[in-house]
mmCIF file with all atom_site columns, C-alpha atoms in Angstrom:
data_model
loop_
_atom_site.group_PDB
_atom_site.id
_atom_site.type_symbol
_atom_site.label_atom_id
_atom_site.label_alt_id
_atom_site.label_comp_id
_atom_site.label_asym_id
_atom_site.label_entity_id
_atom_site.label_seq_id
_atom_site.pdbx_PDB_ins_code
_atom_site.Cartn_x
_atom_site.Cartn_y
_atom_site.Cartn_z
_atom_site.occupancy
_atom_site.B_iso_or_equiv
_atom_site.pdbx_formal_charge
_atom_site.auth_seq_id
_atom_site.auth_comp_id
_atom_site.auth_asym_id
_atom_site.auth_atom_id
_atom_site.pdbx_PDB_model_num
ATOM 1   C CA . UNK A 1 1   ? 34.684 3.448   -12.865 1.00 38.00 ? 1   UNK A CA 1
ATOM 2   C CA . UNK A 1 2   ? 32.398 3.000   -15.820 1.00 32.00 ? 2   UNK A CA 1
ATOM 3   C CA . UNK A 1 3   ? 34.727 1.712   -18.395 1.00 34.00 ? 3   UNK A CA 1
ATOM 4   C CA . UNK A 1 4   ? 34.077 -1.780  -17.615 1.00 31.00 ? 4   UNK A CA 1
ATOM 5   C CA . UNK A 1 5   ? 30.264 -1.343  -17.810 1.00 32.00 ? 5   UNK A CA 1
ATOM 6   C CA . UNK A 1 6   ? 29.732 -3.538  -20.716 1.00 34.00 ? 6   UNK A CA 1
ATOM 7   C CA . UNK A 1 7   ? 31.855 -6.435  -19.232 1.00 30.00 ? 7   UNK A CA 1
ATOM 8   C CA . UNK A 1 8   ? 30.060 -6.437  -15.903 1.00 31.00 ? 8   UNK A CA 1
ATOM 9   C CA . UNK A 1 9   ? 26.583 -6.034  -17.525 1.00 33.00 ? 9   UNK A CA 1
ATOM 10  C CA . UNK A 1 10  ? 27.355 -9.331  -19.728 1.00 28.00 ? 10  UNK A CA 1
ATOM 11  C CA . UNK A 1 11  ? 29.327 -11.493 -17.450 1.00 32.00 ? 11  UNK A CA 1
ATOM 12  C CA . UNK A 1 12  ? 28.976 -10.500 -13.700 1.00 32.00 ? 12  UNK A CA 1
ATOM 13  C CA . UNK A 1 13  ? 26.197 -12.506 -12.567 1.00 34.00 ? 13  UNK A CA 1
ATOM 14  C CA . UNK A 1 14  ? 26.313 -14.577 -9.304  1.00 30.00 ? 14  UNK A CA 1
ATOM 15  C CA . UNK A 1 15  ? 24.114 -17.474 -8.568  1.00 31.00 ? 15  UNK A CA 1
ATOM 16  C CA . UNK A 1 16  ? 22.086 -17.274 -5.316  1.00 34.00 ? 16  UNK A CA 1
ATOM 17  C CA . UNK A 1 17  ? 21.856 -20.193 -2.998  1.00 33.00 ? 17  UNK A CA 1
ATOM 18  C CA . UNK A 1 18  ? 18.231 -20.585 -4.433  1.00 37.00 ? 18  UNK A CA 1
ATOM 19  C CA . UNK A 1 19  ? 19.306 -20.572 -7.889  1.00 38.00 ? 19  UNK A CA 1
ATOM 20  C CA . UNK A 1 20  ? 17.937 -17.135 -8.647  1.00 45.00 ? 20  UNK A CA 1
ATOM 21  C CA . UNK A 1 21  ? 20.186 -14.622 -10.768 1.00 46.00 ? 21  UNK A CA 1
ATOM 22  C CA . UNK A 1 22  ? 21.689 -11.704 -8.887  1.00 49.00 ? 22  UNK A CA 1
ATOM 23  C CA . UNK A 1 23  ? 23.334 -8.875  -10.650 1.00 52.00 ? 23  UNK A CA 1
ATOM 24  C CA . UNK A 1 24  ? 26.110 -7.828  -8.020  1.00 70.00 ? 24  UNK A CA 1
ATOM 25  C CA . UNK A 1 25  ? 29.065 -9.610  -6.493  1.00 59.00 ? 25  UNK A CA 1
ATOM 26  C CA . UNK A 1 26  ? 29.999 -9.569  -2.916  1.00 55.00 ? 26  UNK A CA 1
ATOM 27  C CA . UNK A 1 27  ? 32.420 -6.778  -3.086  1.00 55.00 ? 27  UNK A CA 1
ATOM 28  C CA . UNK A 1 28  ? 29.949 -4.062  -4.011  1.00 79.00 ? 28  UNK A CA 1
ATOM 29  C CA . UNK A 1 29  ? 27.574 -2.962  -0.945  1.00 94.00 ? 29  UNK A CA 1
ATOM 30  C CA . UNK A 1 30  ? 25.229 -0.134  -2.020  1.00 97.00 ? 30  UNK A CA 1
ATOM 31  C CA . UNK A 1 31  ? 23.030 2.223   -0.319  1.00 98.00 ? 31  UNK A CA 1
ATOM 32  C CA . UNK A 1 32  ? 20.407 3.166   -2.894  1.00 98.00 ? 32  UNK A CA 1
ATOM 33  C CA . UNK A 1 33  ? 17.945 5.961   -2.351  1.00 98.00 ? 33  UNK A CA 1
ATOM 34  C CA . UNK A 1 34  ? 14.851 5.873   -4.942  1.00 99.00 ? 34  UNK A CA 1
ATOM 35  C CA . UNK A 1 35  ? 13.074 9.153   -5.291  1.00 98.00 ? 35  UNK A CA 1
ATOM 36  C CA . UNK A 1 36  ? 9.557  9.029   -6.858  1.00 98.00 ? 36  UNK A CA 1
ATOM 37  C CA . UNK A 1 37  ? 7.702  11.912  -8.348  1.00 98.00 ? 37  UNK A CA 1
ATOM 38  C CA . UNK A 1 38  ? 3.944  11.869  -6.942  1.00 97.00 ? 38  UNK A CA 1
ATOM 39  C CA . UNK A 1 39  ? 2.876  15.150  -8.763  1.00 96.00 ? 39  UNK A CA 1
ATOM 40  C CA . UNK A 1 40  ? -0.641 15.582  -10.058 1.00 94.00 ? 40  UNK A CA 1
ATOM 41  C CA . UNK A 1 41  ? 0.391  14.744  -13.794 1.00 93.00 ? 41  UNK A CA 1
ATOM 42  C CA . UNK A 1 42  ? 0.998  11.178  -12.766 1.00 95.00 ? 42  UNK A CA 1
ATOM 43  C CA . UNK A 1 43  ? -2.171 9.089   -12.532 1.00 95.00 ? 43  UNK A CA 1
ATOM 44  C CA . UNK A 1 44  ? -2.727 6.890   -9.418  1.00 96.00 ? 44  UNK A CA 1
ATOM 45  C CA . UNK A 1 45  ? -2.430 3.837   -11.683 1.00 97.00 ? 45  UNK A CA 1
ATOM 46  C CA . UNK A 1 46  ? 0.912  4.891   -13.028 1.00 97.00 ? 46  UNK A CA 1
ATOM 47  C CA . UNK A 1 47  ? 2.063  5.510   -9.582  1.00 97.00 ? 47  UNK A CA 1
ATOM 48  C CA . UNK A 1 48  ? 1.159  1.911   -9.057  1.00 97.00 ? 48  UNK A CA 1
ATOM 49  C CA . UNK A 1 49  ? 3.074  0.935   -11.878 1.00 97.00 ? 49  UNK A CA 1
ATOM 50  C CA . UNK A 1 50  ? 6.254  2.687   -10.715 1.00 98.00 ? 50  UNK A CA 1
ATOM 51  C CA . UNK A 1 51  ? 5.774  1.227   -7.261  1.00 98.00 ? 51  UNK A CA 1
ATOM 52  C CA . UNK A 1 52  ? 5.658  -2.448  -8.634  1.00 97.00 ? 52  UNK A CA 1
ATOM 53  C CA . UNK A 1 53  ? 8.812  -1.762  -10.834 1.00 98.00 ? 53  UNK A CA 1
ATOM 54  C CA . UNK A 1 54  ? 10.496 -0.523  -7.815  1.00 98.00 ? 54  UNK A CA 1
ATOM 55  C CA . UNK A 1 55  ? 9.694  -3.709  -5.684  1.00 98.00 ? 55  UNK A CA 1
ATOM 56  C CA . UNK A 1 56  ? 10.918 -5.687  -8.525  1.00 98.00 ? 56  UNK A CA 1
ATOM 57  C CA . UNK A 1 57  ? 14.125 -3.609  -8.474  1.00 98.00 ? 57  UNK A CA 1
ATOM 58  C CA . UNK A 1 58  ? 14.729 -4.758  -4.764  1.00 98.00 ? 58  UNK A CA 1
ATOM 59  C CA . UNK A 1 59  ? 14.023 -8.305  -5.979  1.00 97.00 ? 59  UNK A CA 1
ATOM 60  C CA . UNK A 1 60  ? 16.632 -8.435  -8.245  1.00 96.00 ? 60  UNK A CA 1
ATOM 61  C CA . UNK A 1 61  ? 19.279 -8.223  -5.371  1.00 95.00 ? 61  UNK A CA 1
ATOM 62  C CA . UNK A 1 62  ? 20.168 -11.198 -3.544  1.00 91.00 ? 62  UNK A CA 1
ATOM 63  C CA . UNK A 1 63  ? 21.270 -9.514  -0.196  1.00 94.00 ? 63  UNK A CA 1
ATOM 64  C CA . UNK A 1 64  ? 19.020 -6.851  0.889   1.00 97.00 ? 64  UNK A CA 1
ATOM 65  C CA . UNK A 1 65  ? 19.450 -5.137  4.309   1.00 97.00 ? 65  UNK A CA 1
ATOM 66  C CA . UNK A 1 66  ? 21.892 -5.258  6.938   1.00 95.00 ? 66  UNK A CA 1
ATOM 67  C CA . UNK A 1 67  ? 25.112 -6.792  6.128   1.00 92.00 ? 67  UNK A CA 1
ATOM 68  C CA . UNK A 1 68  ? 28.779 -5.820  5.281   1.00 91.00 ? 68  UNK A CA 1
ATOM 69  C CA . UNK A 1 69  ? 28.014 -6.895  1.348   1.00 91.00 ? 69  UNK A CA 1
ATOM 70  C CA . UNK A 1 70  ? 24.266 -5.960  1.333   1.00 95.00 ? 70  UNK A CA 1
ATOM 71  C CA . UNK A 1 71  ? 22.178 -3.545  -0.584  1.00 96.00 ? 71  UNK A CA 1
ATOM 72  C CA . UNK A 1 72  ? 20.090 -1.359  1.658   1.00 97.00 ? 72  UNK A CA 1
ATOM 73  C CA . UNK A 1 73  ? 17.314 1.037   0.294   1.00 98.00 ? 73  UNK A CA 1
ATOM 74  C CA . UNK A 1 74  ? 15.861 4.481   1.306   1.00 98.00 ? 74  UNK A CA 1
ATOM 75  C CA . UNK A 1 75  ? 12.669 5.940   -0.208  1.00 98.00 ? 75  UNK A CA 1
ATOM 76  C CA . UNK A 1 76  ? 11.406 9.544   -0.796  1.00 98.00 ? 76  UNK A CA 1
ATOM 77  C CA . UNK A 1 77  ? 8.324  10.534  -2.445  1.00 98.00 ? 77  UNK A CA 1
ATOM 78  C CA . UNK A 1 78  ? 7.680  14.356  -3.567  1.00 98.00 ? 78  UNK A CA 1
ATOM 79  C CA . UNK A 1 79  ? 5.671  16.752  -5.347  1.00 97.00 ? 79  UNK A CA 1
ATOM 80  C CA . UNK A 1 80  ? 5.501  20.228  -3.731  1.00 97.00 ? 80  UNK A CA 1
ATOM 81  C CA . UNK A 1 81  ? 6.946  18.714  -0.376  1.00 97.00 ? 81  UNK A CA 1
ATOM 82  C CA . UNK A 1 82  ? 9.238  15.914  0.261   1.00 98.00 ? 82  UNK A CA 1
ATOM 83  C CA . UNK A 1 83  ? 8.039  12.952  2.221   1.00 98.00 ? 83  UNK A CA 1
ATOM 84  C CA . UNK A 1 84  ? 10.593 10.466  3.610   1.00 98.00 ? 84  UNK A CA 1
ATOM 85  C CA . UNK A 1 85  ? 9.016  7.051   3.415   1.00 98.00 ? 85  UNK A CA 1
ATOM 86  C CA . UNK A 1 86  ? 12.058 5.060   4.407   1.00 98.00 ? 86  UNK A CA 1
ATOM 87  C CA . UNK A 1 87  ? 15.611 5.951   5.466   1.00 98.00 ? 87  UNK A CA 1
ATOM 88  C CA . UNK A 1 88  ? 18.757 3.797   5.578   1.00 98.00 ? 88  UNK A CA 1
ATOM 89  C CA . UNK A 1 89  ? 18.417 3.594   9.285   1.00 98.00 ? 89  UNK A CA 1
ATOM 90  C CA . UNK A 1 90  ? 14.651 2.727   9.516   1.00 98.00 ? 90  UNK A CA 1
ATOM 91  C CA . UNK A 1 91  ? 13.981 -0.545  10.682  1.00 98.00 ? 91  UNK A CA 1
ATOM 92  C CA . UNK A 1 92  ? 12.116 -1.424  7.515   1.00 98.00 ? 92  UNK A CA 1
ATOM 93  C CA . UNK A 1 93  ? 15.439 -0.879  5.519   1.00 98.00 ? 93  UNK A CA 1
ATOM 94  C CA . UNK A 1 94  ? 17.369 -3.696  7.568   1.00 98.00 ? 94  UNK A CA 1
ATOM 95  C CA . UNK A 1 95  ? 15.216 -6.442  5.578   1.00 98.00 ? 95  UNK A CA 1
ATOM 96  C CA . UNK A 1 96  ? 13.933 -7.243  2.495   1.00 98.00 ? 96  UNK A CA 1
ATOM 97  C CA . UNK A 1 97  ? 10.595 -7.817  3.789   1.00 98.00 ? 97  UNK A CA 1
ATOM 98  C CA . UNK A 1 98  ? 10.524 -4.581  5.517   1.00 98.00 ? 98  UNK A CA 1
ATOM 99  C CA . UNK A 1 99  ? 11.877 -2.646  2.362   1.00 98.00 ? 99  UNK A CA 1
ATOM 100 C CA . UNK A 1 100 ? 9.293  -4.279  0.118   1.00 98.00 ? 100 UNK A CA 1
ATOM 101 C CA . UNK A 1 101 ? 6.448  -3.125  2.479   1.00 98.00 ? 101 UNK A CA 1
ATOM 102 C CA . UNK A 1 102 ? 7.788  0.445   2.689   1.00 98.00 ? 102 UNK A CA 1
ATOM 103 C CA . UNK A 1 103 ? 7.533  0.654   -1.021  1.00 98.00 ? 103 UNK A CA 1
ATOM 104 C CA . UNK A 1 104 ? 4.035  -0.971  -1.122  1.00 98.00 ? 104 UNK A CA 1
ATOM 105 C CA . UNK A 1 105 ? 2.572  1.260   1.564   1.00 98.00 ? 105 UNK A CA 1
ATOM 106 C CA . UNK A 1 106 ? 4.279  4.364   0.197   1.00 97.00 ? 106 UNK A CA 1
ATOM 107 C CA . UNK A 1 107 ? 1.973  7.557   0.172   1.00 95.00 ? 107 UNK A CA 1
ATOM 108 C CA . UNK A 1 108 ? -0.245 7.620   -2.749  1.00 95.00 ? 108 UNK A CA 1
ATOM 109 C CA . UNK A 1 109 ? -1.111 11.398  -2.181  1.00 95.00 ? 109 UNK A CA 1
ATOM 110 C CA . UNK A 1 110 ? -0.613 13.546  -5.303  1.00 95.00 ? 110 UNK A CA 1
ATOM 111 C CA . UNK A 1 111 ? -0.161 17.400  -5.055  1.00 95.00 ? 111 UNK A CA 1
ATOM 112 C CA . UNK A 1 112 ? 0.512  20.039  -7.577  1.00 93.00 ? 112 UNK A CA 1
ATOM 113 C CA . UNK A 1 113 ? 4.155  20.830  -8.633  1.00 94.00 ? 113 UNK A CA 1
ATOM 114 C CA . UNK A 1 114 ? 7.061  18.783  -9.097  1.00 96.00 ? 114 UNK A CA 1
ATOM 115 C CA . UNK A 1 115 ? 9.829  20.134  -6.731  1.00 97.00 ? 115 UNK A CA 1
ATOM 116 C CA . UNK A 1 116 ? 12.608 18.028  -7.851  1.00 98.00 ? 116 UNK A CA 1
ATOM 117 C CA . UNK A 1 117 ? 14.881 20.969  -6.182  1.00 98.00 ? 117 UNK A CA 1
ATOM 118 C CA . UNK A 1 118 ? 13.599 19.968  -2.870  1.00 98.00 ? 118 UNK A CA 1
ATOM 119 C CA . UNK A 1 119 ? 13.871 16.290  -3.368  1.00 98.00 ? 119 UNK A CA 1
ATOM 120 C CA . UNK A 1 120 ? 17.560 16.586  -4.396  1.00 98.00 ? 120 UNK A CA 1
ATOM 121 C CA . UNK A 1 121 ? 18.442 18.962  -1.444  1.00 98.00 ? 121 UNK A CA 1
ATOM 122 C CA . UNK A 1 122 ? 16.839 16.536  0.919   1.00 98.00 ? 122 UNK A CA 1
ATOM 123 C CA . UNK A 1 123 ? 18.670 13.732  -0.431  1.00 98.00 ? 123 UNK A CA 1
ATOM 124 C CA . UNK A 1 124 ? 21.915 15.455  -0.318  1.00 98.00 ? 124 UNK A CA 1
ATOM 125 C CA . UNK A 1 125 ? 21.478 17.237  3.176   1.00 98.00 ? 125 UNK A CA 1
ATOM 126 C CA . UNK A 1 126 ? 19.669 14.386  4.968   1.00 98.00 ? 126 UNK A CA 1
ATOM 127 C CA . UNK A 1 127 ? 19.605 10.976  3.439   1.00 98.00 ? 127 UNK A CA 1
ATOM 128 C CA . UNK A 1 128 ? 23.232 10.467  2.537   1.00 98.00 ? 128 UNK A CA 1
ATOM 129 C CA . UNK A 1 129 ? 24.428 11.432  6.094   1.00 98.00 ? 129 UNK A CA 1
ATOM 130 C CA . UNK A 1 130 ? 25.704 9.122   8.890   1.00 98.00 ? 130 UNK A CA 1
ATOM 131 C CA . UNK A 1 131 ? 22.646 10.484  10.771  1.00 98.00 ? 131 UNK A CA 1
ATOM 132 C CA . UNK A 1 132 ? 20.278 8.920   8.437   1.00 98.00 ? 132 UNK A CA 1
ATOM 133 C CA . UNK A 1 133 ? 22.285 5.558   8.204   1.00 98.00 ? 133 UNK A CA 1
ATOM 134 C CA . UNK A 1 134 ? 24.266 6.117   5.082   1.00 98.00 ? 134 UNK A CA 1
ATOM 135 C CA . UNK A 1 135 ? 27.148 3.598   5.212   1.00 97.00 ? 135 UNK A CA 1
ATOM 136 C CA . UNK A 1 136 ? 30.658 4.978   4.530   1.00 95.00 ? 136 UNK A CA 1
ATOM 137 C CA . UNK A 1 137 ? 31.902 1.663   3.119   1.00 94.00 ? 137 UNK A CA 1
ATOM 138 C CA . UNK A 1 138 ? 28.821 1.372   0.689   1.00 96.00 ? 138 UNK A CA 1
ATOM 139 C CA . UNK A 1 139 ? 28.550 3.080   -2.599  1.00 96.00 ? 139 UNK A CA 1
ATOM 140 C CA . UNK A 1 140 ? 25.748 5.522   -2.752  1.00 98.00 ? 140 UNK A CA 1
ATOM 141 C CA . UNK A 1 141 ? 23.191 5.478   -5.706  1.00 98.00 ? 141 UNK A CA 1
ATOM 142 C CA . UNK A 1 142 ? 20.314 7.719   -6.173  1.00 98.00 ? 142 UNK A CA 1
ATOM 143 C CA . UNK A 1 143 ? 17.613 6.705   -8.600  1.00 98.00 ? 143 UNK A CA 1
ATOM 144 C CA . UNK A 1 144 ? 15.270 9.583   -9.521  1.00 98.00 ? 144 UNK A CA 1
ATOM 145 C CA . UNK A 1 145 ? 11.942 8.541   -11.188 1.00 98.00 ? 145 UNK A CA 1
ATOM 146 C CA . UNK A 1 146 ? 10.030 11.670  -12.650 1.00 97.00 ? 146 UNK A CA 1
ATOM 147 C CA . UNK A 1 147 ? 7.546  12.681  -15.646 1.00 94.00 ? 147 UNK A CA 1
ATOM 148 C CA . UNK A 1 148 ? 8.820  16.175  -16.037 1.00 92.00 ? 148 UNK A CA 1
ATOM 149 C CA . UNK A 1 149 ? 10.669 19.252  -15.323 1.00 94.00 ? 149 UNK A CA 1
ATOM 150 C CA . UNK A 1 150 ? 10.797 21.071  -11.935 1.00 95.00 ? 150 UNK A CA 1
ATOM 151 C CA . UNK A 1 151 ? 7.646  23.235  -11.327 1.00 93.00 ? 151 UNK A CA 1
ATOM 152 C CA . UNK A 1 152 ? 7.872  26.234  -11.166 1.00 89.00 ? 152 UNK A CA 1
ATOM 153 C CA . UNK A 1 153 ? 10.312 27.371  -13.604 1.00 90.00 ? 153 UNK A CA 1
ATOM 154 C CA . UNK A 1 154 ? 12.077 29.661  -11.129 1.00 94.00 ? 154 UNK A CA 1
ATOM 155 C CA . UNK A 1 155 ? 13.148 26.545  -9.119  1.00 96.00 ? 155 UNK A CA 1
ATOM 156 C CA . UNK A 1 156 ? 14.851 24.645  -12.111 1.00 95.00 ? 156 UNK A CA 1
ATOM 157 C CA . UNK A 1 157 ? 18.200 26.445  -11.414 1.00 96.00 ? 157 UNK A CA 1
ATOM 158 C CA . UNK A 1 158 ? 18.013 25.034  -7.972  1.00 98.00 ? 158 UNK A CA 1
ATOM 159 C CA . UNK A 1 159 ? 17.261 21.465  -9.224  1.00 98.00 ? 159 UNK A CA 1
ATOM 160 C CA . UNK A 1 160 ? 20.484 21.823  -11.630 1.00 98.00 ? 160 UNK A CA 1
ATOM 161 C CA . UNK A 1 161 ? 22.586 23.118  -8.577  1.00 98.00 ? 161 UNK A CA 1
ATOM 162 C CA . UNK A 1 162 ? 21.584 20.433  -6.071  1.00 98.00 ? 162 UNK A CA 1
ATOM 163 C CA . UNK A 1 163 ? 22.345 17.493  -8.648  1.00 98.00 ? 163 UNK A CA 1
ATOM 164 C CA . UNK A 1 164 ? 25.617 19.280  -9.418  1.00 98.00 ? 164 UNK A CA 1
ATOM 165 C CA . UNK A 1 165 ? 26.322 19.333  -5.557  1.00 98.00 ? 165 UNK A CA 1
ATOM 166 C CA . UNK A 1 166 ? 25.541 15.747  -5.271  1.00 98.00 ? 166 UNK A CA 1
ATOM 167 C CA . UNK A 1 167 ? 27.543 14.711  -8.207  1.00 98.00 ? 167 UNK A CA 1
ATOM 168 C CA . UNK A 1 168 ? 30.471 16.915  -6.610  1.00 98.00 ? 168 UNK A CA 1
ATOM 169 C CA . UNK A 1 169 ? 30.855 14.338  -3.716  1.00 97.00 ? 169 UNK A CA 1
ATOM 170 C CA . UNK A 1 170 ? 33.808 12.047  -3.767  1.00 95.00 ? 170 UNK A CA 1
ATOM 171 C CA . UNK A 1 171 ? 35.377 9.205   -1.636  1.00 94.00 ? 171 UNK A CA 1
ATOM 172 C CA . UNK A 1 172 ? 33.180 7.350   0.630   1.00 94.00 ? 172 UNK A CA 1
ATOM 173 C CA . UNK A 1 173 ? 30.464 10.294  0.088   1.00 96.00 ? 173 UNK A CA 1
ATOM 174 C CA . UNK A 1 174 ? 30.084 9.738   -3.792  1.00 97.00 ? 174 UNK A CA 1
ATOM 175 C CA . UNK A 1 175 ? 26.792 9.393   -5.309  1.00 98.00 ? 175 UNK A CA 1
ATOM 176 C CA . UNK A 1 176 ? 25.870 8.158   -8.816  1.00 98.00 ? 176 UNK A CA 1
ATOM 177 C CA . UNK A 1 177 ? 22.682 9.522   -10.081 1.00 98.00 ? 177 UNK A CA 1
ATOM 178 C CA . UNK A 1 178 ? 20.294 7.670   -12.300 1.00 98.00 ? 178 UNK A CA 1
ATOM 179 C CA . UNK A 1 179 ? 17.444 9.451   -14.047 1.00 98.00 ? 179 UNK A CA 1
ATOM 180 C CA . UNK A 1 180 ? 14.333 7.377   -15.310 1.00 98.00 ? 180 UNK A CA 1
ATOM 181 C CA . UNK A 1 181 ? 12.150 9.817   -17.629 1.00 96.00 ? 181 UNK A CA 1
ATOM 182 C CA . UNK A 1 182 ? 8.444  8.869   -17.285 1.00 95.00 ? 182 UNK A CA 1
ATOM 183 C CA . UNK A 1 183 ? 6.030  9.864   -20.190 1.00 91.00 ? 183 UNK A CA 1
ATOM 184 C CA . UNK A 1 184 ? 4.554  13.134  -19.161 1.00 80.00 ? 184 UNK A CA 1
ATOM 185 C CA . UNK A 1 185 ? 1.046  14.598  -19.928 1.00 60.00 ? 185 UNK A CA 1
ATOM 186 C CA . UNK A 1 186 ? 2.593  18.205  -20.796 1.00 62.00 ? 186 UNK A CA 1
ATOM 187 C CA . UNK A 1 187 ? 4.094  18.644  -24.135 1.00 61.00 ? 187 UNK A CA 1
ATOM 188 C CA . UNK A 1 188 ? 4.505  22.469  -23.254 1.00 66.00 ? 188 UNK A CA 1
ATOM 189 C CA . UNK A 1 189 ? 7.928  23.479  -22.581 1.00 70.00 ? 189 UNK A CA 1
ATOM 190 C CA . UNK A 1 190 ? 9.396  19.746  -23.495 1.00 81.00 ? 190 UNK A CA 1
ATOM 191 C CA . UNK A 1 191 ? 12.866 21.313  -24.647 1.00 85.00 ? 191 UNK A CA 1
ATOM 192 C CA . UNK A 1 192 ? 13.243 23.017  -21.060 1.00 88.00 ? 192 UNK A CA 1
ATOM 193 C CA . UNK A 1 193 ? 12.427 19.599  -19.707 1.00 91.00 ? 193 UNK A CA 1
ATOM 194 C CA . UNK A 1 194 ? 15.123 17.942  -21.699 1.00 91.00 ? 194 UNK A CA 1
ATOM 195 C CA . UNK A 1 195 ? 17.556 20.692  -20.833 1.00 92.00 ? 195 UNK A CA 1
ATOM 196 C CA . UNK A 1 196 ? 16.946 19.729  -17.087 1.00 95.00 ? 196 UNK A CA 1
ATOM 197 C CA . UNK A 1 197 ? 17.062 16.072  -17.559 1.00 96.00 ? 197 UNK A CA 1
ATOM 198 C CA . UNK A 1 198 ? 20.529 16.554  -19.316 1.00 96.00 ? 198 UNK A CA 1
ATOM 199 C CA . UNK A 1 199 ? 22.047 17.976  -16.176 1.00 97.00 ? 199 UNK A CA 1
ATOM 200 C CA . UNK A 1 200 ? 20.804 15.715  -13.517 1.00 98.00 ? 200 UNK A CA 1
ATOM 201 C CA . UNK A 1 201 ? 22.287 12.206  -14.179 1.00 98.00 ? 201 UNK A CA 1
ATOM 202 C CA . UNK A 1 202 ? 25.844 11.125  -13.580 1.00 98.00 ? 202 UNK A CA 1
ATOM 203 C CA . UNK A 1 203 ? 27.978 10.903  -16.744 1.00 96.00 ? 203 UNK A CA 1
ATOM 204 C CA . UNK A 1 204 ? 27.801 8.971   -19.004 1.00 96.00 ? 204 UNK A CA 1
ATOM 205 C CA . UNK A 1 205 ? 24.240 9.830   -19.708 1.00 96.00 ? 205 UNK A CA 1
ATOM 206 C CA . UNK A 1 206 ? 24.139 6.764   -22.111 1.00 96.00 ? 206 UNK A CA 1
ATOM 207 C CA . UNK A 1 207 ? 24.170 4.479   -18.864 1.00 96.00 ? 207 UNK A CA 1
ATOM 208 C CA . UNK A 1 208 ? 22.568 6.891   -16.232 1.00 98.00 ? 208 UNK A CA 1
ATOM 209 C CA . UNK A 1 209 ? 19.482 8.050   -18.181 1.00 98.00 ? 209 UNK A CA 1
ATOM 210 C CA . UNK A 1 210 ? 16.558 6.382   -19.574 1.00 97.00 ? 210 UNK A CA 1
ATOM 211 C CA . UNK A 1 211 ? 13.458 7.991   -21.076 1.00 95.00 ? 211 UNK A CA 1
ATOM 212 C CA . UNK A 1 212 ? 10.195 5.813   -21.618 1.00 96.00 ? 212 UNK A CA 1
ATOM 213 C CA . UNK A 1 213 ? 7.289  6.490   -23.917 1.00 93.00 ? 213 UNK A CA 1
ATOM 214 C CA . UNK A 1 214 ? 5.068  4.404   -22.175 1.00 95.00 ? 214 UNK A CA 1
ATOM 215 C CA . UNK A 1 215 ? 4.685  3.170   -18.282 1.00 96.00 ? 215 UNK A CA 1
ATOM 216 C CA . UNK A 1 216 ? 4.592  -0.331  -19.509 1.00 95.00 ? 216 UNK A CA 1
ATOM 217 C CA . UNK A 1 217 ? 8.198  -0.062  -20.600 1.00 97.00 ? 217 UNK A CA 1
ATOM 218 C CA . UNK A 1 218 ? 9.313  0.515   -16.968 1.00 97.00 ? 218 UNK A CA 1
ATOM 219 C CA . UNK A 1 219 ? 8.961  -3.035  -15.651 1.00 97.00 ? 219 UNK A CA 1
ATOM 220 C CA . UNK A 1 220 ? 11.004 -4.758  -18.457 1.00 97.00 ? 220 UNK A CA 1
ATOM 221 C CA . UNK A 1 221 ? 14.001 -2.239  -17.969 1.00 98.00 ? 221 UNK A CA 1
ATOM 222 C CA . UNK A 1 222 ? 14.349 -3.134  -14.186 1.00 98.00 ? 222 UNK A CA 1
ATOM 223 C CA . UNK A 1 223 ? 16.819 -6.002  -14.863 1.00 97.00 ? 223 UNK A CA 1
ATOM 224 C CA . UNK A 1 224 ? 19.130 -3.429  -17.157 1.00 97.00 ? 224 UNK A CA 1
ATOM 225 C CA . UNK A 1 225 ? 18.918 -1.089  -14.238 1.00 97.00 ? 225 UNK A CA 1
ATOM 226 C CA . UNK A 1 226 ? 20.046 -3.379  -11.736 1.00 96.00 ? 226 UNK A CA 1
ATOM 227 C CA . UNK A 1 227 ? 23.118 -4.159  -13.996 1.00 95.00 ? 227 UNK A CA 1
ATOM 228 C CA . UNK A 1 228 ? 23.673 -0.666  -14.436 1.00 95.00 ? 228 UNK A CA 1
ATOM 229 C CA . UNK A 1 229 ? 23.483 0.070   -10.647 1.00 96.00 ? 229 UNK A CA 1
ATOM 230 C CA . UNK A 1 230 ? 25.882 -2.488  -9.844  1.00 92.00 ? 230 UNK A CA 1
ATOM 231 C CA . UNK A 1 231 ? 28.380 -1.562  -12.304 1.00 91.00 ? 231 UNK A CA 1
ATOM 232 C CA . UNK A 1 232 ? 28.530 2.161   -10.799 1.00 89.00 ? 232 UNK A CA 1
ATOM 233 C CA . UNK A 1 233 ? 29.722 0.588   -7.467  1.00 78.00 ? 233 UNK A CA 1
ATOM 234 C CA . UNK A 1 234 ? 33.582 0.573   -6.584  1.00 57.00 ? 234 UNK A CA 1
#
């Protein structure tokens, strides 16, 4: 699936009727779930940085919303609880405008703890299901954006287990996981964090994991992320 990544990322760019460059061709409908960490360690202004970058990601695709060849988005935010902001069958997900509005109007509530295990469990058991609007003809993509390891440590094994469950899906249920590692405020247990981050993304990690030293680096990476997402599709 991924051995053609370099060719796709260099050459597969279609011209939309408006003249804008779009990264996917019409043979790759995608269902893309964005999961955003809203724990206390991320400052409100940095949540806005991430929000703006995700809006830019939506705008990288020409055909957003309903349609046989479209890209549809769902959105979760999480800390010690998971908040579904938009599912694939929500009205907002059916148009670009609705999708951008859902991203712009996402909850700004920050709470303690980073329960990545709960977010991945919700993705597996709720979001990527027909009942939530997951389309069996579209390739599934999960983009997790977090600044640290699962809190508390006892839940870390659940995160790794839930990521493995998602990656074990196949056929029309297959999901590719991308992990964007944000700069965190805690230096403690950085090695434990890296161990967890190594286990979450789909292989190869070189195309499915990106670590950032500064929040300002996220927005310039969005074009590259869109190409990687497109390359993951069937």
